[in-house]
Amino acid sequence: MHCPYCRHGDSRVIDSRVADDGATIRRRRQCPECERRFTTVEQTQLAVVKRSGVVEPFAREKVVQGVRKACKGRPVSDADLARLGQQVEEAIRQSGQAEVPSETIGLTILGPLSQLDAVAYLRFASVYRHYESADDFEQAIHQLRADRPDDDAVRDGDRPADDVRAAP
């Protein structure tokens, strides 16, 4: 590790600590040349394997962008999307795989998204579950209702029960 102050090519680790529930390691280092101290953070790199075979680093922002498209026009906040992105990244890291197929990431998004917004879930699922007909949507709606029996949003098309629309 190069010293950020004098660019010396070596450094000595003084202290190491696990951070972020084991996802990262924080190391305190000292340069033997200038004797200044600095901190490094090590994190395992997740890689995404695209359908084309191209491998790229995992980016939580890309997960959020994709879900944001499905949530367009829905009552979902940026904080909700950020939380979903974090949940997805944590689930993928817990799988223990260094390289994850993009299809797996898409399917991992479905669980938290179904809890967040039923309509956005159906939009997103139609791509990752390869819906080909209205029957596929009906089956997914039936499954949502079975998984969330007390949720009026699934039964009433995500409209609050007290939302009464005036007749024209």
PDB file of C-alpha atoms in Angstrom:
ATOM      1  CA  MET A   1       0.000   0.000   0.000  1.00  0.00           C
ATOM      2  CA  HIS A   2       1.535   3.323  -1.079  1.00  0.00           C
ATOM      3  CA  CYS A   3       1.724   6.110   1.491  1.00  0.00           C
ATOM      4  CA  PRO A   4      -0.668   8.919   0.443  1.00  0.00           C
ATOM      5  CA  TYR A   5       1.777  11.536   1.824  1.00  0.00           C
ATOM      6  CA  CYS A   6       5.228  10.574   0.529  1.00  0.00           C
ATOM      7  CA  ARG A   7       4.243   7.829  -2.001  1.00  0.00           C
ATOM      8  CA  HIS A   8       6.591   5.316  -0.356  1.00  0.00           C
ATOM      9  CA  GLY A   9       5.747   1.835  -1.659  1.00  0.00           C
ATOM     10  CA  ASP A  10       5.277   0.115   1.684  1.00  0.00           C
ATOM     11  CA  SER A  11       3.341   0.589   4.905  1.00  0.00           C
ATOM     12  CA  ARG A  12       2.890  -1.266   8.172  1.00  0.00           C
ATOM     13  CA  VAL A  13      -0.524  -2.268   9.548  1.00  0.00           C
ATOM     14  CA  ILE A  14      -0.921  -0.981  13.105  1.00  0.00           C
ATOM     15  CA  ASP A  15      -4.546  -1.935  13.750  1.00  0.00           C
ATOM     16  CA  SER A  16      -7.321  -3.821  11.923  1.00  0.00           C
ATOM     17  CA  ARG A  17     -11.029  -3.685  12.742  1.00  0.00           C
ATOM     18  CA  VAL A  18     -14.070  -5.268  11.181  1.00  0.00           C
ATOM     19  CA  ALA A  19     -16.757  -2.767  10.192  1.00  0.00           C
ATOM     20  CA  ASP A  20     -20.223  -2.792   8.588  1.00  0.00           C
ATOM     21  CA  ASP A  21     -21.156  -6.152  10.103  1.00  0.00           C
ATOM     22  CA  GLY A  22     -18.140  -7.861   8.592  1.00  0.00           C
ATOM     23  CA  ALA A  23     -18.530  -6.404   5.094  1.00  0.00           C
ATOM     24  CA  THR A  24     -15.425  -4.209   5.406  1.00  0.00           C
ATOM     25  CA  ILE A  25     -12.106  -4.122   7.232  1.00  0.00           C
ATOM     26  CA  ARG A  26     -10.687  -0.831   8.458  1.00  0.00           C
ATOM     27  CA  ARG A  27      -6.880  -0.818   8.727  1.00  0.00           C
ATOM     28  CA  ARG A  28      -4.754   1.818  10.421  1.00  0.00           C
ATOM     29  CA  ARG A  29      -1.351   1.989   8.717  1.00  0.00           C
ATOM     30  CA  GLN A  30       1.961   3.762   9.233  1.00  0.00           C
ATOM     31  CA  CYS A  31       4.536   4.652   6.610  1.00  0.00           C
ATOM     32  CA  PRO A  32       8.088   3.536   7.567  1.00  0.00           C
ATOM     33  CA  GLU A  33       9.555   6.400   5.506  1.00  0.00           C
ATOM     34  CA  CYS A  34       7.702   9.530   6.738  1.00  0.00           C
ATOM     35  CA  GLU A  35       6.099   7.805   9.780  1.00  0.00           C
ATOM     36  CA  ARG A  36       2.698   9.393   9.093  1.00  0.00           C
ATOM     37  CA  ARG A  37      -0.442   7.356   9.706  1.00  0.00           C
ATOM     38  CA  PHE A  38      -3.386   6.784   7.424  1.00  0.00           C
ATOM     39  CA  THR A  39      -6.492   4.596   7.229  1.00  0.00           C
ATOM     40  CA  THR A  40      -7.523   2.188   4.501  1.00  0.00           C
ATOM     41  CA  VAL A  41     -10.840   0.418   4.098  1.00  0.00           C
ATOM     42  CA  GLU A  42     -11.017  -2.968   2.416  1.00  0.00           C
ATOM     43  CA  GLN A  43     -14.248  -4.304   1.038  1.00  0.00           C
ATOM     44  CA  THR A  44     -14.958  -7.429  -0.954  1.00  0.00           C
ATOM     45  CA  GLN A  45     -15.813  -6.581  -4.518  1.00  0.00           C
ATOM     46  CA  LEU A  46     -19.035  -8.027  -5.867  1.00  0.00           C
ATOM     47  CA  ALA A  47     -19.135  -8.631  -9.582  1.00  0.00           C
ATOM     48  CA  VAL A  48     -22.207  -8.862 -11.810  1.00  0.00           C
ATOM     49  CA  VAL A  49     -22.197 -11.282 -14.727  1.00  0.00           C
ATOM     50  CA  LYS A  50     -24.409  -9.899 -17.490  1.00  0.00           C
ATOM     51  CA  ARG A  51     -26.315 -12.113 -19.920  1.00  0.00           C
ATOM     52  CA  SER A  52     -23.720 -11.263 -22.577  1.00  0.00           C
ATOM     53  CA  GLY A  53     -20.976 -12.653 -20.317  1.00  0.00           C
ATOM     54  CA  VAL A  54     -19.524  -9.231 -19.517  1.00  0.00           C
ATOM     55  CA  VAL A  55     -18.465  -8.885 -15.870  1.00  0.00           C
ATOM     56  CA  GLU A  56     -18.760  -5.521 -14.106  1.00  0.00           C
ATOM     57  CA  PRO A  57     -18.621  -4.343 -10.493  1.00  0.00           C
ATOM     58  CA  PHE A  58     -21.899  -4.402  -8.547  1.00  0.00           C
ATOM     59  CA  ALA A  59     -23.398  -0.934  -8.163  1.00  0.00           C
ATOM     60  CA  ARG A  60     -26.242  -0.366  -5.712  1.00  0.00           C
ATOM     61  CA  GLU A  61     -27.132   2.782  -7.670  1.00  0.00           C
ATOM     62  CA  LYS A  62     -27.984   0.659 -10.715  1.00  0.00           C
ATOM     63  CA  VAL A  63     -30.361  -1.432  -8.612  1.00  0.00           C
ATOM     64  CA  VAL A  64     -32.071   1.735  -7.372  1.00  0.00           C
ATOM     65  CA  GLN A  65     -32.276   3.172 -10.913  1.00  0.00           C
ATOM     66  CA  GLY A  66     -33.934   0.042 -12.242  1.00  0.00           C
ATOM     67  CA  VAL A  67     -36.448  -0.096  -9.419  1.00  0.00           C
ATOM     68  CA  ARG A  68     -37.108   3.662  -9.727  1.00  0.00           C
ATOM     69  CA  LYS A  69     -38.361   3.047 -13.281  1.00  0.00           C
ATOM     70  CA  ALA A  70     -40.826   0.451 -11.995  1.00  0.00           C
ATOM     71  CA  CYS A  71     -41.928   2.877  -9.254  1.00  0.00           C
ATOM     72  CA  LYS A  72     -42.559   5.795 -11.618  1.00  0.00           C
ATOM     73  CA  GLY A  73     -45.802   7.473 -10.594  1.00  0.00           C
ATOM     74  CA  ARG A  74     -46.039   5.397  -7.423  1.00  0.00           C
ATOM     75  CA  PRO A  75     -45.910   6.696  -3.817  1.00  0.00           C
ATOM     76  CA  VAL A  76     -42.361   5.468  -3.193  1.00  0.00           C
ATOM     77  CA  SER A  77     -39.764   7.818  -1.689  1.00  0.00           C
ATOM     78  CA  ASP A  78     -36.045   8.020  -2.425  1.00  0.00           C
ATOM     79  CA  ALA A  79     -35.435   6.795   1.136  1.00  0.00           C
ATOM     80  CA  ASP A  80     -37.564   3.706   0.398  1.00  0.00           C
ATOM     81  CA  LEU A  81     -35.527   3.035  -2.741  1.00  0.00           C
ATOM     82  CA  ALA A  82     -32.239   3.499  -0.880  1.00  0.00           C
ATOM     83  CA  ARG A  83     -33.384   1.051   1.808  1.00  0.00           C
ATOM     84  CA  LEU A  84     -34.385  -1.470  -0.867  1.00  0.00           C
ATOM     85  CA  GLY A  85     -30.987  -1.093  -2.556  1.00  0.00           C
ATOM     86  CA  GLN A  86     -29.267  -1.769   0.755  1.00  0.00           C
ATOM     87  CA  GLN A  87     -31.445  -4.830   1.439  1.00  0.00           C
ATOM     88  CA  VAL A  88     -30.641  -6.248  -1.996  1.00  0.00           C
ATOM     89  CA  GLU A  89     -26.898  -5.662  -1.609  1.00  0.00           C
ATOM     90  CA  GLU A  90     -26.893  -7.275   1.835  1.00  0.00           C
ATOM     91  CA  ALA A  91     -28.794 -10.314   0.529  1.00  0.00           C
ATOM     92  CA  ILE A  92     -26.342 -10.728  -2.346  1.00  0.00           C
ATOM     93  CA  ARG A  93     -23.308 -10.374  -0.054  1.00  0.00           C
ATOM     94  CA  GLN A  94     -24.791 -12.979   2.310  1.00  0.00           C
ATOM     95  CA  SER A  95     -25.007 -15.446  -0.570  1.00  0.00           C
ATOM     96  CA  GLY A  96     -21.209 -15.654  -0.422  1.00  0.00           C
ATOM     97  CA  GLN A  97     -20.788 -15.492  -4.194  1.00  0.00           C
ATOM     98  CA  ALA A  98     -18.137 -13.187  -5.631  1.00  0.00           C
ATOM     99  CA  GLU A  99     -19.772 -13.175  -9.073  1.00  0.00           C
ATOM    100  CA  VAL A 100     -23.560 -12.956  -9.273  1.00  0.00           C
ATOM    101  CA  PRO A 101     -25.619 -13.291 -12.467  1.00  0.00           C
ATOM    102  CA  SER A 102     -27.699 -10.182 -13.254  1.00  0.00           C
ATOM    103  CA  GLU A 103     -30.794 -12.400 -13.380  1.00  0.00           C
ATOM    104  CA  THR A 104     -30.198 -13.380  -9.729  1.00  0.00           C
ATOM    105  CA  ILE A 105     -29.978  -9.720  -8.743  1.00  0.00           C
ATOM    106  CA  GLY A 106     -33.274  -8.999 -10.496  1.00  0.00           C
ATOM    107  CA  LEU A 107     -34.970 -11.887  -8.709  1.00  0.00           C
ATOM    108  CA  THR A 108     -33.453 -10.775  -5.370  1.00  0.00           C
ATOM    109  CA  ILE A 109     -35.086  -7.366  -5.831  1.00  0.00           C
ATOM    110  CA  LEU A 110     -38.553  -8.911  -6.080  1.00  0.00           C
ATOM    111  CA  GLY A 111     -38.913  -9.831  -2.388  1.00  0.00           C
ATOM    112  CA  PRO A 112     -38.336  -6.366  -0.898  1.00  0.00           C
ATOM    113  CA  LEU A 113     -40.164  -4.707  -3.802  1.00  0.00           C
ATOM    114  CA  SER A 114     -43.294  -6.799  -3.223  1.00  0.00           C
ATOM    115  CA  GLN A 115     -43.398  -5.436   0.326  1.00  0.00           C
ATOM    116  CA  LEU A 116     -42.791  -1.873  -0.853  1.00  0.00           C
ATOM    117  CA  ASP A 117     -45.341  -1.450  -3.663  1.00  0.00           C
ATOM    118  CA  ALA A 118     -47.529  -4.058  -5.377  1.00  0.00           C
ATOM    119  CA  VAL A 119     -47.847  -2.230  -8.703  1.00  0.00           C
ATOM    120  CA  ALA A 120     -44.100  -1.578  -8.946  1.00  0.00           C
ATOM    121  CA  TYR A 121     -43.533  -5.239  -8.087  1.00  0.00           C
ATOM    122  CA  LEU A 122     -45.768  -6.355 -10.975  1.00  0.00           C
ATOM    123  CA  ARG A 123     -44.007  -4.003 -13.386  1.00  0.00           C
ATOM    124  CA  PHE A 124     -40.565  -5.237 -12.340  1.00  0.00           C
ATOM    125  CA  ALA A 125     -41.580  -8.898 -12.113  1.00  0.00           C
ATOM    126  CA  SER A 126     -43.015  -8.814 -15.637  1.00  0.00           C
ATOM    127  CA  VAL A 127     -39.458  -8.377 -16.907  1.00  0.00           C
ATOM    128  CA  TYR A 128     -37.560 -10.737 -14.576  1.00  0.00           C
ATOM    129  CA  ARG A 129     -40.170 -13.473 -14.524  1.00  0.00           C
ATOM    130  CA  HIS A 130     -40.739 -13.140 -18.272  1.00  0.00           C
ATOM    131  CA  TYR A 131     -44.512 -12.600 -18.227  1.00  0.00           C
ATOM    132  CA  GLU A 132     -45.965 -13.429 -21.616  1.00  0.00           C
ATOM    133  CA  SER A 133     -49.720 -13.071 -21.085  1.00  0.00           C
ATOM    134  CA  ALA A 134     -52.379 -11.538 -18.878  1.00  0.00           C
ATOM    135  CA  ASP A 135     -52.634 -14.920 -17.154  1.00  0.00           C
ATOM    136  CA  ASP A 136     -49.104 -14.455 -15.844  1.00  0.00           C
ATOM    137  CA  PHE A 137     -50.132 -11.116 -14.310  1.00  0.00           C
ATOM    138  CA  GLU A 138     -53.277 -12.645 -12.815  1.00  0.00           C
ATOM    139  CA  GLN A 139     -51.254 -15.423 -11.237  1.00  0.00           C
ATOM    140  CA  ALA A 140     -48.788 -12.892  -9.786  1.00  0.00           C
ATOM    141  CA  ILE A 141     -51.650 -10.784  -8.385  1.00  0.00           C
ATOM    142  CA  HIS A 142     -53.174 -13.881  -6.828  1.00  0.00           C
ATOM    143  CA  GLN A 143     -49.818 -14.722  -5.226  1.00  0.00           C
ATOM    144  CA  LEU A 144     -49.451 -11.140  -3.909  1.00  0.00           C
ATOM    145  CA  ARG A 145     -52.899 -11.365  -2.339  1.00  0.00           C
ATOM    146  CA  ALA A 146     -52.017 -14.690  -0.734  1.00  0.00           C
ATOM    147  CA  ASP A 147     -48.744 -13.300   0.630  1.00  0.00           C
ATOM    148  CA  ARG A 148     -50.311 -10.060   1.894  1.00  0.00           C
ATOM    149  CA  PRO A 149     -53.916 -10.896   2.944  1.00  0.00           C
ATOM    150  CA  ASP A 150     -54.343  -7.843   5.202  1.00  0.00           C
ATOM    151  CA  ASP A 151     -53.029  -5.357   2.656  1.00  0.00           C
ATOM    152  CA  ASP A 152     -55.841  -3.297   1.144  1.00  0.00           C
ATOM    153  CA  ALA A 153     -53.396  -1.879  -1.411  1.00  0.00           C
ATOM    154  CA  VAL A 154     -53.208  -5.209  -3.251  1.00  0.00           C
ATOM    155  CA  ARG A 155     -56.981  -5.696  -3.275  1.00  0.00           C
ATOM    156  CA  ASP A 156     -57.903  -2.106  -4.140  1.00  0.00           C
ATOM    157  CA  GLY A 157     -55.297  -1.448  -6.779  1.00  0.00           C
ATOM    158  CA  ASP A 158     -53.045   0.500  -4.399  1.00  0.00           C
ATOM    159  CA  ARG A 159     -55.715   3.127  -3.816  1.00  0.00           C
ATOM    160  CA  PRO A 160     -56.428   3.956  -0.173  1.00  0.00           C
ATOM    161  CA  ALA A 161     -59.841   2.649   0.944  1.00  0.00           C
ATOM    162  CA  ASP A 162     -61.041   6.138   1.898  1.00  0.00           C
ATOM    163  CA  ASP A 163     -60.137   7.590  -1.533  1.00  0.00           C
ATOM    164  CA  VAL A 164     -63.545   8.337  -2.979  1.00  0.00           C
ATOM    165  CA  ARG A 165     -63.493   9.743  -6.457  1.00  0.00           C
ATOM    166  CA  ALA A 166     -66.176  12.151  -7.469  1.00  0.00           C
ATOM    167  CA  ALA A 167     -68.358  11.077 -10.354  1.00  0.00           C
ATOM    168  CA  PRO A 168     -67.955  13.322 -13.444  1.00  0.00           C
TER     169      PRO A 168
END
